[in-house]
Short mmCIF file of C-alpha atoms in Angstrom, two decimals:
data_model
loop_
_atom_site.label_atom_id
_atom_site.label_comp_id
_atom_site.label_asym_id
_atom_site.label_seq_id
_atom_site.Cartn_x
_atom_site.Cartn_y
_atom_site.Cartn_z
CA MET A 1 17.91 -1.84 -8.12
CA SER A 2 21.07 0.25 -7.74
CA LYS A 3 24.58 -0.70 -8.65
CA ALA A 4 26.87 -2.62 -6.36
CA ASP A 5 29.62 -0.70 -4.57
CA ASN A 6 32.36 -2.43 -6.55
CA SER A 7 30.67 -2.05 -9.94
CA ALA A 8 30.92 0.74 -12.48
CA VAL A 9 27.54 -0.29 -13.91
CA SER A 10 24.34 1.43 -12.78
CA PHE A 11 21.23 -0.64 -13.36
CA CYS A 12 17.51 -0.10 -12.82
CA THR A 13 15.10 -3.03 -12.94
CA LEU A 14 11.89 -0.98 -13.21
CA PRO A 15 11.57 -0.90 -17.04
CA PHE A 16 11.77 -4.71 -16.96
CA THR A 17 9.48 -5.40 -14.02
CA HIS A 18 7.01 -2.51 -13.44
CA LEU A 19 3.96 -0.85 -14.98
CA ASN A 20 2.38 2.32 -13.58
CA THR A 21 -1.05 3.61 -14.63
CA ASN A 22 -2.19 7.21 -14.15
CA ALA A 23 -5.38 9.27 -14.26
CA THR A 24 -5.05 10.21 -17.94
CA GLY A 25 -4.66 6.60 -19.02
CA ASP A 26 -0.93 6.89 -19.59
CA VAL A 27 1.21 3.91 -18.62
CA ARG A 28 4.80 4.33 -17.45
CA VAL A 29 7.45 2.16 -15.91
CA CYS A 30 8.57 4.81 -13.42
CA CYS A 31 7.51 8.27 -12.24
CA TYR A 32 10.99 9.56 -13.14
CA VAL A 33 10.43 8.77 -16.84
CA GLU A 34 8.11 11.47 -18.12
CA ARG A 35 7.25 9.85 -21.44
CA PRO A 36 4.66 7.04 -21.24
CA ILE A 37 5.15 3.70 -22.98
CA GLY A 38 1.46 3.66 -23.93
CA ASN A 39 -2.10 4.50 -22.88
CA PHE A 40 -4.60 1.95 -21.59
CA HIS A 41 -7.46 3.68 -23.42
CA ASP A 42 -5.72 2.96 -26.73
CA SER A 43 -4.06 -0.43 -26.23
CA ASP A 44 -4.11 -3.51 -24.05
CA PHE A 45 -1.37 -3.98 -21.47
CA ASP A 46 0.47 -6.66 -23.44
CA SER A 47 0.81 -4.30 -26.42
CA ILE A 48 1.93 -1.47 -24.15
CA TRP A 49 4.50 -3.66 -22.41
CA HIS A 50 6.03 -4.58 -25.78
CA SER A 51 5.73 -1.12 -27.37
CA GLU A 52 8.52 0.44 -29.39
CA PHE A 53 9.28 3.08 -26.76
CA ALA A 54 9.32 0.46 -24.00
CA SER A 55 12.08 -1.30 -25.93
CA GLU A 56 14.02 1.95 -26.44
CA LEU A 57 13.74 2.76 -22.75
CA ARG A 58 15.10 -0.63 -21.73
CA GLU A 59 17.98 -0.29 -24.16
CA SER A 60 18.88 3.07 -22.56
CA ILE A 61 19.49 1.19 -19.31
CA PHE A 62 21.75 -1.33 -21.02
CA ASP A 63 23.76 1.37 -22.83
CA GLN A 64 24.03 3.32 -19.55
CA THR A 65 22.80 6.63 -21.06
CA PHE A 66 19.53 6.67 -19.08
CA ARG A 67 18.57 9.26 -21.68
CA PHE A 68 14.83 9.13 -20.93
CA CYS A 69 15.17 9.37 -17.14
CA ASN A 70 15.03 12.36 -14.81
CA LYS A 71 18.56 12.36 -13.42
CA GLU A 72 17.74 15.16 -11.01
CA PHE A 73 15.54 12.90 -8.90
CA CYS A 74 16.82 9.41 -9.69
CA SER A 75 20.17 8.53 -8.17
CA ILE A 76 20.49 5.40 -10.30
CA ALA A 77 20.11 7.35 -13.55
CA ALA A 78 22.45 10.05 -12.27
CA LYS A 79 25.21 7.44 -11.84
CA GLY A 80 24.83 6.06 -15.37
CA ASP A 81 27.97 6.43 -17.47
CA PRO A 82 28.27 5.03 -21.03
CA ASN A 83 32.06 5.22 -20.72
CA ALA A 84 31.89 2.48 -18.12
CA LEU A 85 31.15 0.02 -20.92
CA GLU A 86 34.67 0.48 -22.27
CA ASP A 87 35.76 -1.74 -19.40
CA ALA A 88 35.56 -5.44 -20.26
CA ALA A 89 34.22 -6.45 -16.84
CA SER A 90 31.45 -3.84 -17.01
CA LYS A 91 30.53 -4.91 -20.53
CA GLN A 92 30.30 -8.51 -19.37
CA GLU A 93 28.12 -7.46 -16.42
CA ILE A 94 25.70 -5.64 -18.75
CA GLU A 95 25.47 -8.70 -21.01
CA SER A 96 24.70 -10.83 -17.99
CA LEU A 97 21.95 -8.39 -16.97
CA ARG A 98 20.64 -8.37 -20.53
CA ASP A 99 20.34 -12.17 -20.45
CA ARG A 100 18.55 -12.00 -17.11
CA TYR A 101 16.05 -9.21 -17.85
CA SER A 102 15.48 -9.02 -21.61
CA GLY A 103 12.37 -10.54 -23.11
CA ARG A 104 10.29 -10.72 -19.95
CA PRO A 105 6.74 -11.31 -21.21
CA ARG A 106 4.95 -9.41 -18.44
CA PRO A 107 5.69 -7.12 -15.49
CA GLU A 108 5.99 -8.37 -11.92
CA LEU A 109 4.55 -5.27 -10.25
CA LEU A 110 1.56 -3.13 -11.25
CA SER A 111 1.31 0.31 -9.67
CA LEU A 112 -2.30 1.43 -10.03
CA GLN A 113 -2.68 5.21 -10.04
CA HIS A 114 -5.53 5.70 -12.49
CA ASP A 115 -7.97 7.32 -10.04
CA ASP A 116 -6.72 10.52 -8.40
CA SER A 117 -9.71 10.80 -6.03
CA CYS A 118 -8.53 11.78 -2.55
CA ASN A 119 -9.94 13.05 0.72
CA LEU A 120 -7.05 15.53 1.07
CA SER A 121 -5.74 18.35 -1.10
CA CYS A 122 -2.08 18.41 -0.09
CA PRO A 123 -0.40 21.53 -1.58
CA GLN A 124 2.55 19.58 -3.00
CA CYS A 125 0.20 17.27 -4.90
CA ARG A 126 -2.83 19.30 -6.08
CA SER A 127 -4.50 22.69 -5.91
CA GLY A 128 -7.85 21.41 -4.59
CA LEU A 129 -9.93 18.35 -3.77
CA ILE A 130 -10.32 15.85 -6.60
CA TYR A 131 -13.05 13.22 -6.73
CA ALA A 132 -14.05 11.22 -9.79
CA ASP A 133 -17.67 11.89 -10.76
CA ALA A 134 -20.13 9.03 -11.28
CA GLU A 135 -19.45 8.71 -15.01
CA ARG A 136 -15.71 8.59 -14.61
CA GLN A 137 -16.00 6.11 -11.74
CA GLN A 138 -18.09 3.78 -13.89
CA THR A 139 -15.64 4.05 -16.80
CA LEU A 140 -12.73 3.17 -14.54
CA LYS A 141 -14.61 0.31 -12.88
CA ASP A 142 -15.40 -1.14 -16.32
CA ILE A 143 -11.73 -0.88 -17.26
CA GLN A 144 -10.67 -2.55 -14.00
CA ASP A 145 -13.08 -5.43 -14.57
CA GLU A 146 -11.37 -6.05 -17.92
CA TRP A 147 -7.95 -5.85 -16.29
CA LEU A 148 -8.84 -8.44 -13.66
CA LYS A 149 -9.47 -10.96 -16.44
CA SER A 150 -6.29 -10.14 -18.37
CA PRO A 151 -3.15 -12.32 -18.40
CA ILE A 152 -0.98 -9.42 -17.33
CA PHE A 153 -2.97 -9.04 -14.10
CA ARG A 154 -3.31 -12.76 -13.50
CA SER A 155 0.47 -13.13 -13.71
CA ALA A 156 1.37 -10.08 -11.59
CA GLN A 157 3.18 -10.91 -8.37
CA ARG A 158 2.65 -7.53 -6.68
CA ILE A 159 0.23 -4.61 -6.90
CA LEU A 160 0.77 -1.15 -5.40
CA LEU A 161 -2.43 0.74 -4.64
CA SER A 162 -2.03 3.70 -5.05
CA GLY A 163 0.57 6.35 -5.79
CA ASN A 164 -2.09 8.85 -6.85
CA GLY A 165 -5.17 9.65 -4.79
CA ASP A 166 -6.10 7.45 -1.84
CA PRO A 167 -7.28 3.83 -2.07
CA PHE A 168 -9.88 4.34 0.67
CA ALA A 169 -11.24 7.63 -0.68
CA SER A 170 -11.62 6.13 -4.16
CA ARG A 171 -14.73 4.07 -4.91
CA VAL A 172 -12.86 2.75 -7.93
CA TYR A 173 -10.03 1.29 -5.85
CA SER A 174 -12.49 0.07 -3.21
CA ASP A 175 -14.34 -1.84 -5.92
CA PHE A 176 -11.02 -3.33 -7.04
CA LEU A 177 -10.09 -4.50 -3.53
CA HIS A 178 -13.50 -6.09 -2.96
CA LYS A 179 -13.09 -8.14 -6.15
CA ILE A 180 -9.72 -9.63 -5.24
CA LYS A 181 -10.19 -13.33 -4.53
CA LYS A 182 -7.62 -15.88 -3.45
CA ALA A 183 -8.96 -18.40 -5.97
CA ASP A 184 -8.10 -16.00 -8.81
CA PHE A 185 -4.91 -14.45 -7.39
CA PRO A 186 -3.50 -17.01 -4.92
CA ASP A 187 0.05 -15.61 -4.74
CA LEU A 188 -0.67 -11.88 -5.08
CA GLU A 189 0.94 -9.36 -2.71
CA ILE A 190 -0.71 -5.94 -2.36
CA THR A 191 0.98 -2.85 -0.95
CA ILE A 192 -1.42 -0.16 0.24
CA LEU A 193 -0.16 3.44 -0.04
CA THR A 194 -2.55 5.75 1.79
CA ASN A 195 -2.75 8.93 3.85
CA GLY A 196 -4.14 6.74 6.62
CA LEU A 197 -7.10 8.88 7.63
CA LEU A 198 -9.70 6.38 6.42
CA LEU A 199 -7.85 3.20 7.38
CA ASN A 200 -9.46 2.20 10.66
CA GLN A 201 -10.74 -1.05 12.16
CA ALA A 202 -14.10 -0.88 10.35
CA ARG A 203 -12.53 -0.26 6.95
CA TRP A 204 -10.00 -3.04 7.46
CA ASP A 205 -12.72 -5.49 8.49
CA SER A 206 -14.71 -4.65 5.35
CA LEU A 207 -11.82 -5.94 3.21
CA ALA A 208 -11.66 -9.42 4.75
CA ASN A 209 -11.59 -11.00 1.27
CA ALA A 210 -8.30 -9.22 0.49
CA HIS A 211 -6.54 -9.64 3.86
CA TYR A 212 -4.57 -12.61 2.52
CA ALA A 213 -3.07 -10.38 -0.20
CA ILE A 214 -2.56 -7.06 1.66
CA ARG A 215 0.94 -7.66 2.97
CA HIS A 216 2.41 -4.15 3.21
CA ILE A 217 1.02 -0.77 4.31
CA LEU A 218 2.82 2.52 3.61
CA ILE A 219 1.27 5.68 5.06
CA SER A 220 2.15 9.18 3.81
CA VAL A 221 2.33 11.52 6.78
CA ASP A 222 4.87 14.31 6.06
CA ALA A 223 4.88 15.70 9.61
CA ALA A 224 5.61 14.87 13.23
CA SER A 225 3.35 17.53 14.77
CA ALA A 226 -0.24 18.67 14.39
CA GLU A 227 0.83 22.19 13.45
CA THR A 228 3.01 21.12 10.54
CA TYR A 229 0.54 18.44 9.48
CA SER A 230 -2.18 21.09 9.05
CA LYS A 231 0.07 22.91 6.56
CA VAL A 232 1.29 20.00 4.43
CA ARG A 233 -1.80 17.76 4.64
CA ARG A 234 -4.61 20.17 3.84
CA GLY A 235 -7.92 18.86 5.20
CA GLY A 236 -6.32 16.29 7.50
CA ASP A 237 -6.88 15.49 11.17
CA PHE A 238 -3.65 14.70 13.02
CA ALA A 239 -5.36 13.18 16.06
CA LYS A 240 -7.34 10.80 13.85
CA LEU A 241 -4.20 9.96 11.90
CA ILE A 242 -2.27 9.02 15.06
CA GLU A 243 -5.18 6.82 16.14
CA ASN A 244 -5.13 5.02 12.78
CA LEU A 245 -1.34 4.72 12.81
CA GLU A 246 -1.64 2.97 16.18
CA PHE A 247 -4.21 0.62 14.65
CA VAL A 248 -1.91 -0.29 11.74
CA SER A 249 0.92 -0.73 14.24
CA GLN A 250 -1.20 -3.36 15.98
CA LEU A 251 -1.82 -5.09 12.63
CA ARG A 252 1.92 -5.36 12.21
CA LYS A 253 2.54 -6.58 15.75
CA SER A 254 -0.11 -9.28 15.30
CA GLN A 255 1.52 -10.26 11.96
CA ALA A 256 -1.68 -9.52 10.04
CA ILE A 257 0.65 -7.66 7.64
CA GLU A 258 4.33 -8.22 6.82
CA SER A 259 5.55 -4.62 6.89
CA PHE A 260 4.47 -1.17 8.05
CA ALA A 261 6.21 2.01 6.89
CA ILE A 262 5.57 5.75 7.04
CA LYS A 263 6.59 8.31 4.45
CA PHE A 264 7.72 11.93 4.59
CA VAL A 265 7.90 14.24 1.53
CA THR A 266 10.61 16.69 2.55
CA SER A 267 10.17 20.41 1.89
CA ALA A 268 10.82 23.80 3.47
CA GLU A 269 7.55 23.35 5.37
CA ASN A 270 8.57 20.29 7.37
CA PHE A 271 12.28 19.38 7.10
CA MET A 272 12.99 20.39 10.72
CA GLU A 273 10.77 17.52 11.87
CA MET A 274 12.74 14.77 10.12
CA PRO A 275 14.43 13.54 13.35
CA ASP A 276 11.13 13.56 15.27
CA PHE A 277 9.52 11.66 12.40
CA VAL A 278 12.04 8.85 12.83
CA ARG A 279 11.26 8.81 16.55
CA LEU A 280 7.55 8.52 15.71
CA ALA A 281 8.30 5.61 13.37
CA LYS A 282 10.31 3.81 16.04
CA ARG A 283 7.56 4.32 18.62
CA LEU A 284 5.05 2.79 16.19
CA GLY A 285 7.33 -0.15 15.46
CA CYS A 286 7.66 0.70 11.76
CA ASP A 287 9.87 -1.46 9.58
CA ARG A 288 10.84 1.54 7.46
CA VAL A 289 10.64 5.32 7.41
CA LYS A 290 10.99 6.79 3.96
CA PHE A 291 12.10 10.36 3.24
CA GLN A 292 11.69 11.76 -0.25
CA LEU A 293 12.52 15.24 -1.55
CA ILE A 294 9.60 17.19 -2.92
CA VAL A 295 9.27 17.12 -6.71
CA ARG A 296 7.40 19.54 -8.89
CA PHE A 297 3.95 18.59 -10.16
CA ASN A 298 2.32 20.56 -12.96
CA HIS A 299 0.02 22.56 -10.70
CA LEU A 300 3.05 24.22 -9.07
CA SER A 301 4.66 27.18 -10.79
CA VAL A 302 8.46 27.42 -10.72
CA ALA A 303 8.11 30.14 -8.10
CA GLU A 304 5.85 28.02 -5.89
CA TYR A 305 8.21 25.08 -6.21
CA SER A 306 11.22 27.27 -5.41
CA ALA A 307 9.56 28.36 -2.17
CA VAL A 308 9.45 24.78 -0.87
CA ALA A 309 12.41 23.11 -2.66
CA ILE A 310 14.73 23.18 0.35
CA GLN A 311 17.26 20.97 -1.51
CA HIS A 312 18.35 23.83 -3.79
CA PRO A 313 21.50 25.64 -2.53
CA LYS A 314 19.90 29.04 -3.20
CA HIS A 315 17.01 28.36 -0.87
CA PRO A 316 17.42 30.63 2.18
CA ARG A 317 17.09 27.68 4.59
CA HIS A 318 19.22 25.19 2.66
CA SER A 319 22.03 25.26 5.24
CA GLU A 320 19.51 24.30 7.92
CA LEU A 321 18.56 21.22 5.91
CA LEU A 322 22.22 20.21 5.70
CA ALA A 323 22.46 20.52 9.49
CA VAL A 324 19.36 18.38 10.02
CA LEU A 325 20.73 15.67 7.73
CA LYS A 326 23.71 15.31 10.09
CA ASP A 327 21.45 14.21 12.94
CA PRO A 328 22.62 10.71 13.96
CA ILE A 329 19.06 9.38 14.12
CA LEU A 330 18.81 9.73 10.33
CA GLN A 331 21.50 7.04 10.11
CA ASP A 332 19.20 4.50 11.75
CA ASP A 333 18.77 1.26 9.83
CA ILE A 334 15.03 1.85 9.29
CA VAL A 335 15.65 5.18 7.50
CA LYS A 336 15.66 5.35 3.72
CA LEU A 337 16.55 8.61 1.97
CA VAL A 338 15.15 8.70 -1.57
CA ASN A 339 16.54 11.08 -4.23
CA PHE A 340 18.62 12.99 -1.66
CA HIS A 341 21.60 12.67 -4.00
CA SER A 342 20.44 15.96 -5.59
CA VAL A 343 20.73 17.99 -2.38
CA GLY A 344 22.92 21.00 -3.09
CA GLU A 345 22.74 20.72 -6.88
CA GLU A 346 21.48 23.64 -8.99
CA ASN A 347 19.52 21.42 -11.33
CA PHE A 348 16.40 23.51 -11.94
CA SER A 349 15.56 27.17 -12.52
CA PHE A 350 15.30 28.48 -8.99
CA VAL A 351 13.33 31.71 -8.51
CA GLU A 352 14.93 33.68 -5.68
CA ASP A 353 12.21 36.35 -5.49
CA TYR A 354 9.49 33.73 -5.47
CA GLU A 355 7.13 35.61 -3.19
CA ALA A 356 6.77 38.46 -5.70
CA VAL A 357 6.39 36.05 -8.61
CA MET A 358 3.78 33.96 -6.83
CA ALA A 359 1.72 37.04 -6.03
CA SER A 360 1.46 37.77 -9.74
CA ASN A 361 0.74 34.28 -11.08
CA ASN A 362 -1.20 32.25 -8.50
CA ILE A 363 -4.58 32.81 -10.13
CA GLU A 364 -3.22 31.89 -13.53
CA VAL A 365 -1.70 28.64 -12.25
CA ALA A 366 -4.94 27.64 -10.51
CA ASP A 367 -6.96 28.37 -13.64
CA VAL A 368 -4.66 26.20 -15.77
CA ASP A 369 -4.96 23.35 -13.27
CA LYS A 370 -8.77 23.55 -13.32
CA LYS A 371 -8.84 23.59 -17.12
CA GLU A 372 -6.63 20.48 -17.34
CA ASN A 373 -8.89 18.65 -14.88
CA ALA A 374 -11.96 19.65 -16.91
CA ILE A 375 -10.35 18.34 -20.11
CA ASP A 376 -9.65 14.98 -18.47
CA ARG A 377 -13.24 14.71 -17.22
CA ILE A 378 -14.68 15.37 -20.70
CA LEU A 379 -12.33 12.81 -22.27
CA TYR A 380 -13.42 10.22 -19.73
CA ARG A 381 -17.10 10.92 -20.48
CA PHE A 382 -16.45 10.29 -24.17
CA LEU A 383 -14.54 7.05 -23.48
CA GLY A 384 -17.14 5.91 -20.98
CA LEU A 385 -19.92 6.41 -23.53
CA VAL A 386 -18.01 4.35 -26.09
CA ARG A 387 -17.58 1.49 -23.62
CA ARG A 388 -21.16 1.50 -22.34
CA VAL A 389 -22.72 1.24 -25.77
CA GLY A 390 -20.45 -1.72 -26.41
CA ARG A 391 -18.50 -0.24 -29.31
CA ARG A 392 -14.73 -0.04 -29.14
CA LEU A 393 -13.29 2.40 -31.58
CA PRO A 394 -10.13 1.18 -33.27
CA THR A 395 -6.96 2.87 -32.04
CA ALA A 396 -6.41 4.42 -35.49
CA VAL A 397 -9.64 6.38 -34.98
CA LYS A 398 -9.72 6.91 -31.22
CA THR A 399 -6.21 8.32 -30.74
CA PRO A 400 -6.48 11.20 -33.25
CA LEU A 401 -10.02 11.90 -32.05
CA LYS A 402 -8.78 12.29 -28.48
CA GLN A 403 -6.00 14.58 -29.69
CA VAL A 404 -8.49 16.77 -31.55
CA PHE A 405 -10.72 16.94 -28.46
CA LYS A 406 -7.80 17.99 -26.31
CA ARG A 407 -6.57 20.65 -28.76
CA VAL A 408 -10.05 22.16 -29.04
CA LEU A 409 -10.63 22.14 -25.28
CA THR A 410 -7.18 23.54 -24.50
CA ALA A 411 -7.72 26.40 -26.93
CA ALA A 412 -11.13 27.17 -25.41
#
């Protein structure tokens, strides 16, 4: 996905191979591209894949501007340089890539993140527990049933479940997994991304129909000790997690799955445990341990984000992070550092007196987050009603109606 060491060209395959869904219905090619290429409530996946913005986004990769990408968190986009195309060899390389990737009729990988239901309320991700109510669950299940019949799903090579919420806390995702059949998807590979607390022997056994497809398991942990885990994984049980990690380790050793990895979102709360986390991964026999710098979600104010964004040079513990990164164990072959290229860069508005600011705005931030969740729930009720009575509004009517709903509710 990144550029070769001897090449001046930086290239990302995601706009040509991936689709990501989210809880509002928006469809993206990557979490580092804020603007969606469409919305699955308004259009089918084929139309979204071939949308005007999808084409513009792909062209921004070829012209090396990466103008729609978040260069703070994506190292590939950060390396993009339009001036590189002045070189004949680089221009030829881009044309070769254009021939290889342009015009692909459908994506290879679908990242399903449309249900944010989760058994945890991790501070970096959300302000409280989120579970889809019965109406929203039914709406999403109806949508999934349509997806399973669609060409874009039937031709997908890989599915990631899920980058939002937890696949075992979500009844929507559980319904999806129970409907996967080898006769319909003979070559499908599924990657499970989970917090691991609900993935035990009984749950695994209940998914026997999908065992053939579940090839990779990635577990988000974010800590190497019970004390730190209780801070960064609100509502979690570290002893239960370790027990389930040992179970997944046995799945890997028995070759029931092809890979097992654990993930660590790095912040001021846990960065000191990075070396111990690698040791934990090696003890479990993990194929990969993935470190990723914390990014700001909408529920976090700038002050709250500044308190945990250890990568910023103005953070009071930034020098300690730099020291930890020099630990030789982080050079192990199983370690992957994601978006660490931005360590030490002043690429967002850091609030130095964040404790004082947070004391004055925490209630306001929480209230905004609750209002946005309420808006989404009402929109889903409306869309669910439309689907259940068997009438599909045309996009020309539904899109402006949704926008009016959202404006009215936001102003309320």
